[in-house]
Amino acid sequence: MDARVQVYSDKMQKAYEFLEADFAAIRAGRANPHVLDKLRVDYYGTPTPIQQVGNVTVPEARIIQIAPWEKSLIKEIEKAIMTSDIGINPSNDGSVIRLVFPELTEERRKDLVKEVKKKGEEGKVAIRNIRRDGNDAFKKLAKTEVSEDEIKGLEDDLQKLTDKYVKDIDALIDSKSKEIMTV
């Protein structure tokens, strides 16, 4: 692959990975420790991921358990969870925090699928914007000593990459939607 196209391939890969991480944070009725990935706890004045201040486990299908390494962090972890958009109230017994995920209603599942599709569309738009930026850059090359055929080849390569990532995002949307709708 041409180095000029590779730059845009890397950007598309990053956009795809961002979407993948975003999807991992969407809960599908089962306890998934990835819902905590974006949460930060104030640890001696430093925002620190929850996974770095305690042991995160999934003892049962719908429960996440967080055992902080320092008992003093329980209140901080609870506060981080309460102020997040997870939508679950933590309970603690003085040494561990438990998050109990309720069964999702059919309506809530459909709302989550809509959210997944919306985020997927945003991901595809990001990929297409990267393609547009690439094509604009290639058109600027036309003013230099690059032939029209070569520019056409670069644009074709970029279009193939765009098609591949859009197809990958569609597959990601389908897979996450199935996961959410599976009771």
PDB file of C-alpha atoms in Angstrom:
ATOM      1  CA  MET A   1       0.000   0.000   0.000  1.00  0.00           C
ATOM      2  CA  ASP A   2       1.204   3.490  -0.877  1.00  0.00           C
ATOM      3  CA  ALA A   3       2.473   5.443   2.161  1.00  0.00           C
ATOM      4  CA  ARG A   4       0.137   8.317   1.274  1.00  0.00           C
ATOM      5  CA  VAL A   5      -2.854   5.954   1.561  1.00  0.00           C
ATOM      6  CA  GLN A   6      -1.439   4.235   4.656  1.00  0.00           C
ATOM      7  CA  VAL A   7      -1.787   7.458   6.659  1.00  0.00           C
ATOM      8  CA  TYR A   8      -5.546   7.442   6.037  1.00  0.00           C
ATOM      9  CA  SER A   9      -5.756   3.703   6.662  1.00  0.00           C
ATOM     10  CA  ASP A  10      -4.271   4.281  10.132  1.00  0.00           C
ATOM     11  CA  LYS A  11      -6.797   7.050  10.835  1.00  0.00           C
ATOM     12  CA  MET A  12      -9.675   4.796   9.739  1.00  0.00           C
ATOM     13  CA  GLN A  13      -8.353   2.003  11.966  1.00  0.00           C
ATOM     14  CA  LYS A  14      -8.303   4.391  14.945  1.00  0.00           C
ATOM     15  CA  ALA A  15     -11.892   5.498  14.214  1.00  0.00           C
ATOM     16  CA  TYR A  16     -12.959   1.838  14.032  1.00  0.00           C
ATOM     17  CA  GLU A  17     -11.188   0.980  17.309  1.00  0.00           C
ATOM     18  CA  PHE A  18     -12.810   3.980  19.016  1.00  0.00           C
ATOM     19  CA  LEU A  19     -16.236   2.727  17.923  1.00  0.00           C
ATOM     20  CA  GLU A  20     -15.388  -0.789  19.128  1.00  0.00           C
ATOM     21  CA  ALA A  21     -14.467   0.581  22.568  1.00  0.00           C
ATOM     22  CA  ASP A  22     -17.648   2.655  22.592  1.00  0.00           C
ATOM     23  CA  PHE A  23     -19.714  -0.463  21.859  1.00  0.00           C
ATOM     24  CA  ALA A  24     -17.932  -2.419  24.606  1.00  0.00           C
ATOM     25  CA  ALA A  25     -19.200   0.132  27.129  1.00  0.00           C
ATOM     26  CA  ILE A  26     -22.847  -0.430  26.126  1.00  0.00           C
ATOM     27  CA  ARG A  27     -24.309  -2.947  28.500  1.00  0.00           C
ATOM     28  CA  ALA A  28     -26.412  -5.773  27.133  1.00  0.00           C
ATOM     29  CA  GLY A  29     -28.094  -7.137  30.263  1.00  0.00           C
ATOM     30  CA  ARG A  30     -25.028  -9.077  31.300  1.00  0.00           C
ATOM     31  CA  ALA A  31     -22.348  -7.681  33.556  1.00  0.00           C
ATOM     32  CA  ASN A  32     -19.448  -6.490  31.441  1.00  0.00           C
ATOM     33  CA  PRO A  33     -16.472  -4.939  33.263  1.00  0.00           C
ATOM     34  CA  HIS A  34     -15.843  -2.737  30.187  1.00  0.00           C
ATOM     35  CA  VAL A  35     -18.712  -0.473  31.296  1.00  0.00           C
ATOM     36  CA  LEU A  36     -16.217   0.834  33.898  1.00  0.00           C
ATOM     37  CA  ASP A  37     -13.453   1.568  31.358  1.00  0.00           C
ATOM     38  CA  LYS A  38     -14.156   5.295  31.067  1.00  0.00           C
ATOM     39  CA  LEU A  39     -14.663   5.885  34.800  1.00  0.00           C
ATOM     40  CA  ARG A  40     -11.935   7.616  36.773  1.00  0.00           C
ATOM     41  CA  VAL A  41     -11.473   7.765  40.550  1.00  0.00           C
ATOM     42  CA  ASP A  42      -9.659  10.554  42.378  1.00  0.00           C
ATOM     43  CA  TYR A  43      -6.624   8.688  43.698  1.00  0.00           C
ATOM     44  CA  TYR A  44      -4.410  11.072  45.674  1.00  0.00           C
ATOM     45  CA  GLY A  45      -5.348  13.918  43.352  1.00  0.00           C
ATOM     46  CA  THR A  46      -4.895  11.912  40.133  1.00  0.00           C
ATOM     47  CA  PRO A  47      -7.841  10.687  37.997  1.00  0.00           C
ATOM     48  CA  THR A  48      -7.174   6.941  37.846  1.00  0.00           C
ATOM     49  CA  PRO A  49      -9.115   4.138  36.086  1.00  0.00           C
ATOM     50  CA  ILE A  50     -11.132   1.984  38.506  1.00  0.00           C
ATOM     51  CA  GLN A  51      -9.293  -1.131  37.260  1.00  0.00           C
ATOM     52  CA  GLN A  52      -6.052   0.354  38.638  1.00  0.00           C
ATOM     53  CA  VAL A  53      -7.324   0.987  42.181  1.00  0.00           C
ATOM     54  CA  GLY A  54      -9.041  -2.326  42.818  1.00  0.00           C
ATOM     55  CA  ASN A  55      -9.849  -5.820  41.656  1.00  0.00           C
ATOM     56  CA  VAL A  56     -12.822  -5.901  39.224  1.00  0.00           C
ATOM     57  CA  THR A  57     -14.527  -9.290  38.919  1.00  0.00           C
ATOM     58  CA  VAL A  58     -17.774 -10.733  37.556  1.00  0.00           C
ATOM     59  CA  PRO A  59     -18.828 -13.374  40.126  1.00  0.00           C
ATOM     60  CA  GLU A  60     -22.239 -13.890  38.481  1.00  0.00           C
ATOM     61  CA  ALA A  61     -23.751 -13.127  35.077  1.00  0.00           C
ATOM     62  CA  ARG A  62     -25.362  -9.854  36.217  1.00  0.00           C
ATOM     63  CA  ILE A  63     -23.010  -8.667  38.978  1.00  0.00           C
ATOM     64  CA  ILE A  64     -19.750  -6.734  38.835  1.00  0.00           C
ATOM     65  CA  GLN A  65     -17.745  -6.702  42.045  1.00  0.00           C
ATOM     66  CA  ILE A  66     -15.057  -4.123  42.792  1.00  0.00           C
ATOM     67  CA  ALA A  67     -12.663  -4.803  45.675  1.00  0.00           C
ATOM     68  CA  PRO A  68     -10.545  -1.661  46.184  1.00  0.00           C
ATOM     69  CA  TRP A  69      -6.987  -2.180  47.356  1.00  0.00           C
ATOM     70  CA  GLU A  70      -7.495   0.644  49.870  1.00  0.00           C
ATOM     71  CA  LYS A  71     -10.720   0.783  51.887  1.00  0.00           C
ATOM     72  CA  SER A  72     -10.589   4.584  51.819  1.00  0.00           C
ATOM     73  CA  LEU A  73     -11.360   4.469  48.075  1.00  0.00           C
ATOM     74  CA  ILE A  74     -14.820   2.890  48.483  1.00  0.00           C
ATOM     75  CA  LYS A  75     -16.544   6.295  48.743  1.00  0.00           C
ATOM     76  CA  GLU A  76     -14.575   7.663  45.760  1.00  0.00           C
ATOM     77  CA  ILE A  77     -15.431   4.639  43.593  1.00  0.00           C
ATOM     78  CA  GLU A  78     -19.107   4.886  44.593  1.00  0.00           C
ATOM     79  CA  LYS A  79     -19.118   8.584  43.725  1.00  0.00           C
ATOM     80  CA  ALA A  80     -17.533   7.906  40.299  1.00  0.00           C
ATOM     81  CA  ILE A  81     -20.173   5.252  39.515  1.00  0.00           C
ATOM     82  CA  MET A  82     -23.082   7.426  40.733  1.00  0.00           C
ATOM     83  CA  THR A  83     -22.000  10.420  38.610  1.00  0.00           C
ATOM     84  CA  SER A  84     -21.440   8.270  35.494  1.00  0.00           C
ATOM     85  CA  ASP A  85     -24.024   7.369  32.851  1.00  0.00           C
ATOM     86  CA  ILE A  86     -24.039   3.651  33.739  1.00  0.00           C
ATOM     87  CA  GLY A  87     -27.411   4.032  35.440  1.00  0.00           C
ATOM     88  CA  ILE A  88     -26.778   1.554  38.257  1.00  0.00           C
ATOM     89  CA  ASN A  89     -26.604   2.330  41.952  1.00  0.00           C
ATOM     90  CA  PRO A  90     -23.634   0.683  43.648  1.00  0.00           C
ATOM     91  CA  SER A  91     -24.027  -1.115  46.964  1.00  0.00           C
ATOM     92  CA  ASN A  92     -21.151  -1.710  49.352  1.00  0.00           C
ATOM     93  CA  ASP A  93     -20.636  -3.820  52.450  1.00  0.00           C
ATOM     94  CA  GLY A  94     -17.631  -1.873  53.719  1.00  0.00           C
ATOM     95  CA  SER A  95     -15.032  -3.879  51.799  1.00  0.00           C
ATOM     96  CA  VAL A  96     -16.410  -4.462  48.269  1.00  0.00           C
ATOM     97  CA  ILE A  97     -18.751  -2.621  45.925  1.00  0.00           C
ATOM     98  CA  ARG A  98     -21.334  -4.552  43.934  1.00  0.00           C
ATOM     99  CA  LEU A  99     -23.120  -3.429  40.802  1.00  0.00           C
ATOM    100  CA  VAL A 100     -26.214  -5.519  40.121  1.00  0.00           C
ATOM    101  CA  PHE A 101     -27.438  -5.214  36.536  1.00  0.00           C
ATOM    102  CA  PRO A 102     -31.210  -5.559  36.163  1.00  0.00           C
ATOM    103  CA  GLU A 103     -32.701  -7.584  33.318  1.00  0.00           C
ATOM    104  CA  LEU A 104     -33.252  -5.290  30.356  1.00  0.00           C
ATOM    105  CA  THR A 105     -36.833  -4.746  29.240  1.00  0.00           C
ATOM    106  CA  GLU A 106     -37.714  -5.278  25.572  1.00  0.00           C
ATOM    107  CA  GLU A 107     -38.164  -1.514  25.184  1.00  0.00           C
ATOM    108  CA  ARG A 108     -34.777  -0.745  26.730  1.00  0.00           C
ATOM    109  CA  ARG A 109     -33.137  -3.327  24.452  1.00  0.00           C
ATOM    110  CA  LYS A 110     -34.668  -1.623  21.402  1.00  0.00           C
ATOM    111  CA  ASP A 111     -33.439   1.764  22.650  1.00  0.00           C
ATOM    112  CA  LEU A 112     -29.921   0.356  23.049  1.00  0.00           C
ATOM    113  CA  VAL A 113     -30.027  -1.079  19.510  1.00  0.00           C
ATOM    114  CA  LYS A 114     -31.036   2.394  18.233  1.00  0.00           C
ATOM    115  CA  GLU A 115     -28.117   3.883  20.167  1.00  0.00           C
ATOM    116  CA  VAL A 116     -25.754   1.287  18.653  1.00  0.00           C
ATOM    117  CA  LYS A 117     -26.987   2.095  15.129  1.00  0.00           C
ATOM    118  CA  LYS A 118     -26.613   5.832  15.761  1.00  0.00           C
ATOM    119  CA  LYS A 119     -23.039   5.411  17.029  1.00  0.00           C
ATOM    120  CA  GLY A 120     -22.336   3.118  14.064  1.00  0.00           C
ATOM    121  CA  GLU A 121     -23.571   5.784  11.649  1.00  0.00           C
ATOM    122  CA  GLU A 122     -21.338   8.347  13.376  1.00  0.00           C
ATOM    123  CA  GLY A 123     -18.428   5.934  12.917  1.00  0.00           C
ATOM    124  CA  LYS A 124     -19.191   5.581   9.190  1.00  0.00           C
ATOM    125  CA  VAL A 125     -19.367   9.378   8.864  1.00  0.00           C
ATOM    126  CA  ALA A 126     -15.952   9.626  10.523  1.00  0.00           C
ATOM    127  CA  ILE A 127     -14.550   7.077   8.032  1.00  0.00           C
ATOM    128  CA  ARG A 128     -16.053   8.995   5.097  1.00  0.00           C
ATOM    129  CA  ASN A 129     -14.636  12.277   6.431  1.00  0.00           C
ATOM    130  CA  ILE A 130     -11.192  10.676   6.507  1.00  0.00           C
ATOM    131  CA  ARG A 131     -11.720   9.575   2.885  1.00  0.00           C
ATOM    132  CA  ARG A 132     -12.734  13.129   1.925  1.00  0.00           C
ATOM    133  CA  ASP A 133      -9.626  14.555   3.619  1.00  0.00           C
ATOM    134  CA  GLY A 134      -7.489  12.013   1.754  1.00  0.00           C
ATOM    135  CA  ASN A 135      -9.066  12.806  -1.597  1.00  0.00           C
ATOM    136  CA  ASP A 136      -8.570  16.545  -0.987  1.00  0.00           C
ATOM    137  CA  ALA A 137      -4.902  15.917  -0.198  1.00  0.00           C
ATOM    138  CA  PHE A 138      -4.512  13.794  -3.341  1.00  0.00           C
ATOM    139  CA  LYS A 139      -6.085  16.525  -5.492  1.00  0.00           C
ATOM    140  CA  LYS A 140      -3.486  18.963  -4.140  1.00  0.00           C
ATOM    141  CA  LEU A 141      -0.810  16.530  -5.345  1.00  0.00           C
ATOM    142  CA  ALA A 142      -2.113  17.077  -8.892  1.00  0.00           C
ATOM    143  CA  LYS A 143      -0.521  20.512  -8.837  1.00  0.00           C
ATOM    144  CA  THR A 144       2.867  18.880  -8.234  1.00  0.00           C
ATOM    145  CA  GLU A 145       4.622  16.286 -10.403  1.00  0.00           C
ATOM    146  CA  VAL A 146       2.130  13.446  -9.788  1.00  0.00           C
ATOM    147  CA  SER A 147       0.238  12.074 -12.788  1.00  0.00           C
ATOM    148  CA  GLU A 148      -3.564  12.016 -12.950  1.00  0.00           C
ATOM    149  CA  ASP A 149      -3.468   8.223 -13.269  1.00  0.00           C
ATOM    150  CA  GLU A 150      -1.452   7.938 -10.076  1.00  0.00           C
ATOM    151  CA  ILE A 151      -3.908  10.206  -8.231  1.00  0.00           C
ATOM    152  CA  LYS A 152      -6.811   8.150  -9.568  1.00  0.00           C
ATOM    153  CA  GLY A 153      -5.068   5.017  -8.247  1.00  0.00           C
ATOM    154  CA  LEU A 154      -4.614   6.594  -4.803  1.00  0.00           C
ATOM    155  CA  GLU A 155      -8.296   7.620  -4.719  1.00  0.00           C
ATOM    156  CA  ASP A 156      -9.353   4.087  -5.741  1.00  0.00           C
ATOM    157  CA  ASP A 157      -7.214   2.569  -2.968  1.00  0.00           C
ATOM    158  CA  LEU A 158      -8.725   4.981  -0.467  1.00  0.00           C
ATOM    159  CA  GLN A 159     -12.254   4.118  -1.655  1.00  0.00           C
ATOM    160  CA  LYS A 160     -11.534   0.388  -1.229  1.00  0.00           C
ATOM    161  CA  LEU A 161     -10.340   1.078   2.331  1.00  0.00           C
ATOM    162  CA  THR A 162     -13.456   3.138   3.025  1.00  0.00           C
ATOM    163  CA  ASP A 163     -15.698   0.332   1.736  1.00  0.00           C
ATOM    164  CA  LYS A 164     -13.851  -2.209   3.894  1.00  0.00           C
ATOM    165  CA  TYR A 165     -14.223  -0.158   7.093  1.00  0.00           C
ATOM    166  CA  VAL A 166     -17.884   0.688   6.408  1.00  0.00           C
ATOM    167  CA  LYS A 167     -18.531  -3.056   5.929  1.00  0.00           C
ATOM    168  CA  ASP A 168     -16.634  -3.817   9.167  1.00  0.00           C
ATOM    169  CA  ILE A 169     -18.710  -1.227  11.043  1.00  0.00           C
ATOM    170  CA  ASP A 170     -21.929  -2.765   9.657  1.00  0.00           C
ATOM    171  CA  ALA A 171     -20.779  -6.168  10.939  1.00  0.00           C
ATOM    172  CA  LEU A 172     -19.954  -4.614  14.328  1.00  0.00           C
ATOM    173  CA  ILE A 173     -23.425  -3.021  14.508  1.00  0.00           C
ATOM    174  CA  ASP A 174     -25.121  -6.338  13.613  1.00  0.00           C
ATOM    175  CA  SER A 175     -23.095  -8.274  16.158  1.00  0.00           C
ATOM    176  CA  LYS A 176     -23.738  -5.777  18.998  1.00  0.00           C
ATOM    177  CA  SER A 177     -27.450  -5.546  18.096  1.00  0.00           C
ATOM    178  CA  LYS A 178     -27.779  -9.349  18.238  1.00  0.00           C
ATOM    179  CA  GLU A 179     -25.951  -9.390  21.585  1.00  0.00           C
ATOM    180  CA  ILE A 180     -28.349  -6.776  23.005  1.00  0.00           C
ATOM    181  CA  MET A 181     -31.505  -8.475  21.696  1.00  0.00           C
ATOM    182  CA  THR A 182     -30.473 -11.917  22.985  1.00  0.00           C
ATOM    183  CA  VAL A 183     -32.348 -12.509  26.222  1.00  0.00           C
TER     184      VAL A 183
END
